[in-house]
Structure formats: structure tokens, C-alpha cells
Coordinates of C-alpha atoms in Angstrom, one line a residue:
X114 CA 0.0 0.0 0.0
X115 CA 1.5 3.4 -1.0
X116 CA 1.0 6.6 0.9
X117 CA -1.2 7.9 -1.9
X118 CA -3.5 4.9 -1.5
X119 CA -4.1 5.3 2.3
X120 CA -6.7 8.1 2.1
X121 CA -8.9 5.9 -0.1
X122 CA -8.3 2.5 1.4
X123 CA -11.4 1.8 3.6
X124 CA -9.6 -1.0 5.5
X125 CA -6.7 1.2 6.5
X126 CA -6.5 2.7 10.1
X127 CA -8.8 5.7 10.2
X128 CA -6.0 7.9 11.7
X129 CA -3.7 7.0 8.8
X130 CA -6.5 7.8 6.3
X131 CA -7.1 11.1 8.0
X132 CA -3.4 12.0 7.9
X133 CA -3.0 11.1 4.3
X134 CA -6.1 13.1 3.4
X135 CA -4.8 16.0 5.4
X136 CA -1.4 15.9 3.6
X137 CA -3.1 15.9 0.2
X138 CA -5.3 18.8 1.2
X139 CA -2.4 20.8 2.7
X140 CA 0.1 20.3 -0.1
X141 CA -2.0 19.6 -3.1
X142 CA -0.3 16.3 -3.7
X143 CA -0.5 12.8 -2.1
X144 CA 2.2 11.7 0.4
X145 CA 4.9 9.4 -1.0
X146 CA 5.2 7.5 2.3
X147 CA 3.5 7.2 5.7
X148 CA 5.5 6.1 8.8
X149 CA 4.2 5.1 12.2
X150 CA 6.3 5.1 15.3
X151 CA 5.3 3.9 18.8
X152 CA 5.2 5.9 21.9
X153 CA 7.8 4.6 24.4
X154 CA 8.2 4.4 28.1
X155 CA 10.8 3.4 30.7
X156 CA 10.2 0.9 33.4
X157 CA 11.1 3.4 36.1
X158 CA 11.3 3.3 39.9
X159 CA 8.4 1.7 41.8
X160 CA 5.6 4.2 42.6
X161 CA 5.4 2.5 46.0
X162 CA 7.7 0.0 47.7
X163 CA 6.5 -3.5 46.7
X164 CA 4.9 -5.6 49.3
X165 CA 6.1 -9.2 49.9
X166 CA 3.7 -10.7 47.5
X167 CA 4.8 -8.3 44.7
X168 CA 8.5 -8.5 45.2
X169 CA 10.2 -9.2 41.9
X170 CA 7.2 -8.7 39.7
X171 CA 8.0 -5.2 38.4
X172 CA 10.5 -4.9 35.6
X173 CA 13.9 -3.5 36.5
X174 CA 14.4 0.3 36.1
X175 CA 17.0 0.0 33.3
X176 CA 14.6 -1.2 30.6
X177 CA 12.5 0.5 28.0
X178 CA 9.6 -0.6 25.8
X179 CA 7.4 0.6 22.9
X180 CA 3.7 1.1 23.6
X181 CA 1.0 0.1 21.3
X182 CA 0.0 3.7 20.6
X183 CA 1.5 5.7 17.7
X184 CA 2.6 8.9 16.2
X185 CA 2.2 9.1 12.4
X186 CA 4.1 11.0 9.7
X187 CA 3.2 11.5 6.1
X188 CA 6.0 12.7 3.8
X189 CA 6.9 13.6 0.2
X190 CA 10.4 14.7 -0.8
X191 CA 11.3 18.2 -2.1
X192 CA 14.4 19.4 -4.0
X193 CA 14.8 23.0 -2.8
X194 CA 16.2 22.4 0.7
X195 CA 13.0 23.5 2.4
X196 CA 11.0 21.7 5.1
X197 CA 7.3 22.4 5.1
X198 CA 5.5 20.9 8.1
X199 CA 1.9 20.9 9.4
X200 CA 0.1 18.9 12.1
X201 CA -3.3 17.5 12.6
X202 CA -2.9 18.5 16.3
X203 CA -2.2 22.2 15.4
X204 CA -4.3 22.9 12.3
X205 CA -3.9 26.7 12.6
X206 CA -0.1 26.5 12.4
X207 CA 2.3 25.5 9.7
X208 CA 6.0 26.2 9.1
X209 CA 8.4 26.6 6.1
X210 CA 11.9 26.2 7.3
X211 CA 15.4 25.8 5.7
X212 CA 17.3 22.6 6.3
X213 CA 20.7 24.2 5.7
X214 CA 22.2 27.5 6.6
X215 CA 20.8 29.6 9.4
X216 CA 18.0 27.9 11.2
X217 CA 14.4 29.2 11.0
X218 CA 12.1 29.7 13.9
X219 CA 9.9 26.6 14.2
X220 CA 6.7 26.4 16.2
X221 CA 7.1 24.6 19.6
X222 CA 5.5 21.4 18.3
X223 CA 7.9 21.3 15.3
X224 CA 11.1 22.4 17.0
X225 CA 12.5 19.0 17.8
X226 CA 11.5 17.3 14.5
X227 CA 13.1 20.3 12.7
X228 CA 16.4 19.9 14.7
X229 CA 16.4 16.2 13.9
X230 CA 16.0 16.8 10.1
X231 CA 18.7 19.5 10.2
X232 CA 21.0 16.9 11.7
X233 CA 20.2 14.5 8.9
X234 CA 20.7 17.1 6.3
X235 CA 24.1 18.0 7.8
X236 CA 25.0 14.3 7.5
X237 CA 24.0 14.3 3.8
X238 CA 20.6 12.7 4.1
X239 CA 17.4 14.5 3.0
X240 CA 19.1 17.9 2.1
X241 CA 16.5 18.4 -0.6
X242 CA 13.8 19.0 2.0
X243 CA 10.4 17.5 2.5
X244 CA 6.7 18.2 3.0
X245 CA 5.6 16.6 6.3
X246 CA 2.2 16.1 8.0
X247 CA 2.3 14.9 11.6
X248 CA -0.2 13.4 14.0
X249 CA 0.4 12.7 17.7
X250 CA -3.0 11.6 19.0
X251 CA -2.2 11.1 22.8
X252 CA -2.1 14.3 24.9
X253 CA 1.1 14.8 26.8
X254 CA -0.8 14.7 30.0
X255 CA -1.2 10.9 29.5
X256 CA 2.5 10.6 30.5
X257 CA 4.0 8.9 27.4
X258 CA 6.7 11.2 25.9
X259 CA 6.0 12.3 22.4
X260 CA 9.3 13.9 21.5
X261 CA 11.4 10.8 20.9
X262 CA 8.8 8.9 18.7
X263 CA 8.1 12.0 16.7
X264 CA 11.8 12.6 16.0
X265 CA 12.4 9.0 15.0
X266 CA 9.3 9.0 12.8
X267 CA 10.3 12.1 10.8
X268 CA 13.9 10.9 10.5
X269 CA 12.8 7.5 9.1
X270 CA 10.2 9.1 6.8
X271 CA 12.5 11.7 5.3
X272 CA 15.3 9.2 4.9
X273 CA 12.9 6.8 3.2
X274 CA 11.5 9.5 0.9
X275 CA 15.0 10.5 -0.3
X276 CA 16.9 7.2 -0.4
X277 CA 14.4 4.4 0.0
X278 CA 16.2 1.2 0.7
X279 CA 19.1 1.9 -1.6
X280 CA 22.8 1.9 -0.7
X281 CA 22.7 5.5 0.5
X282 CA 19.9 4.8 3.1
X283 CA 21.1 5.3 6.6
X284 CA 20.6 2.4 9.0
X285 CA 18.5 2.7 12.1
X286 CA 21.7 2.5 14.1
X287 CA 23.1 5.5 12.2
X288 CA 19.8 7.4 12.6
X289 CA 19.9 6.8 16.4
X290 CA 23.5 8.0 16.6
X291 CA 22.6 11.2 14.7
X292 CA 19.6 11.9 16.8
X293 CA 21.5 11.2 20.1
X294 CA 24.2 13.7 19.1
X295 CA 22.0 16.4 17.7
X296 CA 18.8 16.5 19.8
X297 CA 18.8 16.3 23.6
X298 CA 16.5 13.6 24.7
X299 CA 16.1 10.1 26.2
X300 CA 18.4 7.8 24.2
X301 CA 16.8 4.7 25.7
X302 CA 13.3 5.8 24.5
X303 CA 14.7 6.4 21.0
X304 CA 16.2 2.9 20.9
X305 CA 12.9 1.5 22.0
X306 CA 11.1 3.3 19.1
X307 CA 13.6 2.1 16.6
X308 CA 14.4 -1.4 17.8
X309 CA 11.6 -2.7 20.0
X310 CA 10.1 -6.2 19.6
X311 CA 6.5 -6.9 20.3
X312 CA 6.0 -8.3 23.8
X313 CA 9.6 -7.5 24.8
X314 CA 11.4 -5.0 27.0
X315 CA 14.7 -3.5 25.6
X316 CA 17.7 -2.7 27.7
X317 CA 18.1 1.1 27.9
X318 CA 21.5 0.7 26.2
X319 CA 20.0 -1.3 23.4
X320 CA 22.1 -4.4 24.2
X321 CA 19.4 -7.0 24.7
X322 CA 15.6 -7.8 24.6
X323 CA 13.7 -9.6 27.3
X324 CA 10.1 -10.8 27.1
X325 CA 7.6 -9.4 29.7
X326 CA 5.7 -12.4 31.0
X327 CA 2.0 -12.4 31.9
X328 CA 1.4 -13.0 35.6
X329 CA -1.4 -15.5 35.3
X330 CA -0.6 -17.6 32.3
X331 CA -2.5 -15.2 29.9
X332 CA -1.1 -14.9 26.4
X333 CA -0.1 -11.3 26.9
X334 CA 0.9 -9.2 30.0
X335 CA -1.8 -6.7 31.1
X336 CA -0.4 -3.2 31.5
X337 CA -2.6 -0.3 32.4
X338 CA -1.5 3.4 32.4
X339 CA -3.3 5.3 35.2
X340 CA -3.2 9.1 34.7
X341 CA -4.5 11.7 37.2
X342 CA -6.5 14.5 35.5
X343 CA -5.9 18.2 36.4
X344 CA -8.5 19.6 38.8
X345 CA -11.4 21.4 37.2
X346 CA -10.5 25.0 36.4
X347 CA -6.8 24.4 36.0
X348 CA -5.5 25.8 32.7
X349 CA -2.9 23.3 31.3
X350 CA -1.7 25.9 28.9
X351 CA -0.7 28.4 31.6
X352 CA 2.9 28.4 32.6
X353 CA 2.4 28.0 36.3
X354 CA -0.1 25.2 35.8
X355 CA 2.2 23.4 33.4
X356 CA 5.0 23.6 35.9
X357 CA 2.8 22.2 38.6
X358 CA 1.2 19.5 36.5
X359 CA 3.4 16.6 37.7
X360 CA 2.2 17.3 41.3
X361 CA -1.3 18.4 40.6
X362 CA -2.8 14.9 41.0
X363 CA 0.0 13.5 43.2
X364 CA -2.1 12.9 46.4
X365 CA -4.9 11.3 44.6
X366 CA -2.5 9.2 42.5
X367 CA -0.6 7.9 45.6
X368 CA -3.8 6.9 47.3
X369 CA -5.1 5.2 44.1
X370 CA -1.8 3.3 43.7
X371 CA -2.3 1.8 47.2
X372 CA -5.9 1.0 46.3
X373 CA -5.1 -0.8 43.0
X374 CA -2.4 -2.8 44.7
X375 CA -5.0 -3.9 47.2
X376 CA -7.4 -4.7 44.3
X377 CA -4.9 -7.1 42.7
X378 CA -2.3 -5.1 40.7
X379 CA 1.1 -6.8 41.2
X380 CA 3.3 -3.7 40.8
X381 CA 3.1 0.0 40.0
X382 CA 5.9 2.1 38.6
X383 CA 6.5 5.5 37.0
X384 CA 6.7 5.3 33.1
X385 CA 9.5 7.9 33.1
X386 CA 12.7 8.5 34.9
X387 CA 10.9 10.5 37.7
X388 CA 7.5 10.6 39.3
X389 CA 4.7 12.3 37.3
X390 CA 1.0 12.3 36.9
X391 CA 0.9 8.7 35.5
X392 CA 1.7 5.3 36.8
X393 CA 2.0 2.0 35.0
X394 CA 0.3 -1.0 36.5
X395 CA 1.1 -4.7 35.9
X396 CA -2.2 -6.5 36.4
X397 CA -3.4 -10.1 36.2
X398 CA -6.0 -10.1 33.3
X399 CA -8.8 -11.3 35.5
X400 CA -8.3 -8.4 38.0
X401 CA -8.3 -5.7 35.4
X402 CA -11.9 -4.6 36.0
X403 CA -11.4 -4.6 39.8
X404 CA -8.3 -2.5 39.5
X405 CA -10.0 0.1 37.3
X406 CA -12.9 0.3 39.7
X407 CA -10.6 0.7 42.7
X408 CA -8.7 3.5 41.0
X409 CA -11.9 5.4 40.1
X410 CA -13.4 4.9 43.6
X411 CA -10.2 6.2 45.2
X412 CA -10.2 9.4 43.2
X413 CA -14.0 9.9 43.8
X414 CA -13.6 9.6 47.5
X415 CA -11.3 12.6 47.4
X416 CA -13.5 14.6 45.1
X417 CA -10.9 14.5 42.4
X418 CA -11.6 14.0 38.6
X419 CA -11.9 10.4 37.5
X420 CA -8.5 9.3 36.2
X421 CA -7.7 8.1 32.7
X422 CA -7.0 4.4 32.3
X423 CA -5.3 3.4 29.1
X424 CA -4.4 -0.2 28.1
X425 CA -0.8 -0.6 27.0
X426 CA 0.6 -3.3 24.9
X427 CA 4.3 -3.9 24.2
X428 CA 4.6 -3.1 20.5
X429 CA 7.2 -3.5 17.8
X430 CA 9.4 -0.8 16.4
X431 CA 8.5 2.0 14.0
X432 CA 7.4 0.8 10.6
X433 CA 6.4 2.1 7.1
X434 CA 2.6 1.9 6.6
X435 CA 2.3 3.1 3.1

């Protein structure tokens, strides 16, 4: 399936069809390729000290994994050294930026992808430029970082649009090294986006994969991402609210973690390198409903907004969709 076909293919993922259609509407031509990259997370420090019955069930803190939720990038190459980018998430903004010479001023949502593509251009890949259309469907408040998957997705898409699979195509290892050197970020998450295997954790240094086993003989481990919502009336766009966001739901989240562990969750840990507004839960499949109910009841007892609960699967690495 080509990128041009996606908008018309009724069996394609609706988000990919929407992205492909948005690209064609924005740039008056179809995309040449569409890439999908998974969000990624770390198996960080435990959210609470594990009890005796849970000891050893949480993954170690030096592993990463790809989540079964994705950012998508549609691309077509250019030959004038210009990057044009737009986003389904920011329909009122677009950017036209040079890939060589003095850098242009990119919108906040495009700054890191722009830096990634300038690094590729400096290394001789994709200097001709590209038209890009982006989609990152999960809000940042969910707790899964978007920067690393988006950087990897645009790098893979632009490299593919210019070199395909020919001898000049940079390897994923080369792309990871370029991104690590050019754009500050979490190198372990980038490696998870580029090299993850379905159902497996990846060592943060990329050295080895390890399967994550289900706790109860189920075919797949059950992971839930529990995210505290901001209190009603808090403006997530305001600078002071954004700075306070990690602690905004902390009391309710801490109590909810204790409740879900009592309801059958085997372990709870932060999905990043430090505490935030989200916690990952490893749950026996038959206790999933009870764990969700315990989390919601815990927040309601404290007159706090009901938390988001998102199912997480361990996904494979970024891939070309069309």
C-alpha cells in the first residue's frame, strides 16, 4: 500500500487515512510514504515500595519498551532544501523552514523534528527537503513522551523518501546516533522506538531484549497506564499550571496506587525517569476490571476528577505503513 492509497483505502487505520487526506489537502499532492512510530516508556522506579507478594514482579528500572499507541508522519520529498510541516494537532499553524544555513524559527511542536531533520541534512541525508504532515494523538498529560517517537518517525520518513532502501539509506543505528548527538532527549526511548520487539522490553543501552511475561498464564501481559487529571478550572496551557502539572494529581494518585495494589495489581511504577501524573500497573488479566474500579473509587472519595486508564501493549518498532 502506498502513501497515496491510504486516504482511499477503507480497510486502513482511520487515523492514517485522515493523515494522508490532510497531507493531500495541505500540499495539493499525495504523500509518498507514511510512517508510524510507537510511543515509548521506561520501566522506572516503583511508585510505592512493593509488598512481599509483589517482590520481583516489576521490571527493572533500566529497561524501555514501545507502547501500542503511535505517532504518524506522512511525507513527500522536495528538491529545494525547504522543510514544510503541518500537524493535525495544530491545524492553525504551519511552518516553512530551511534545512541548511541559518535555522528558521519553528513552532514549539515542530522544533525537535526540525532539529532532527537538520542533523540528517548535515550528514548528507534529505538535504533536498520534504513536506511533512504529523499526528500525535495522545495528549502529553497521558504521560507517554512524544518527542522521541516523533523525532524517530520524521527521520525514518524523510530518509525513506529520499533514499528508499538503496545503498545510500542510513541504517537505524546510524539514525539513532545522529539523533542522540543532535537533539537532547532520552536515548533509551529512541532505541525502543527504533528497535523494540512486540512483547519485549529492551535494555536502555539497546544491548538485549527480554520478554515481559504475563502474571497468570495469559497470552499477553496486562499493563494499564493510570493518569491523574488536572482539577477542574486548571489551565494546562498556563505556565504555572504546566510547571505544577506533575504534582497536581499526586495525592490522589498515591492513594489510588495503594488502592489498586490492594485490588490485585502486582506492581506500580512511573513510566519515566521520575514521578509524574501517570503510573504503570502490571495486572493479572482477571483483575483488570477490579483494578480500574478501585482507581476510580479512590479518586472519587477525594472529590478528584476520575483518572484516565489506558491499556498498554508492548509493541514492535517503527514501521512504514504506506
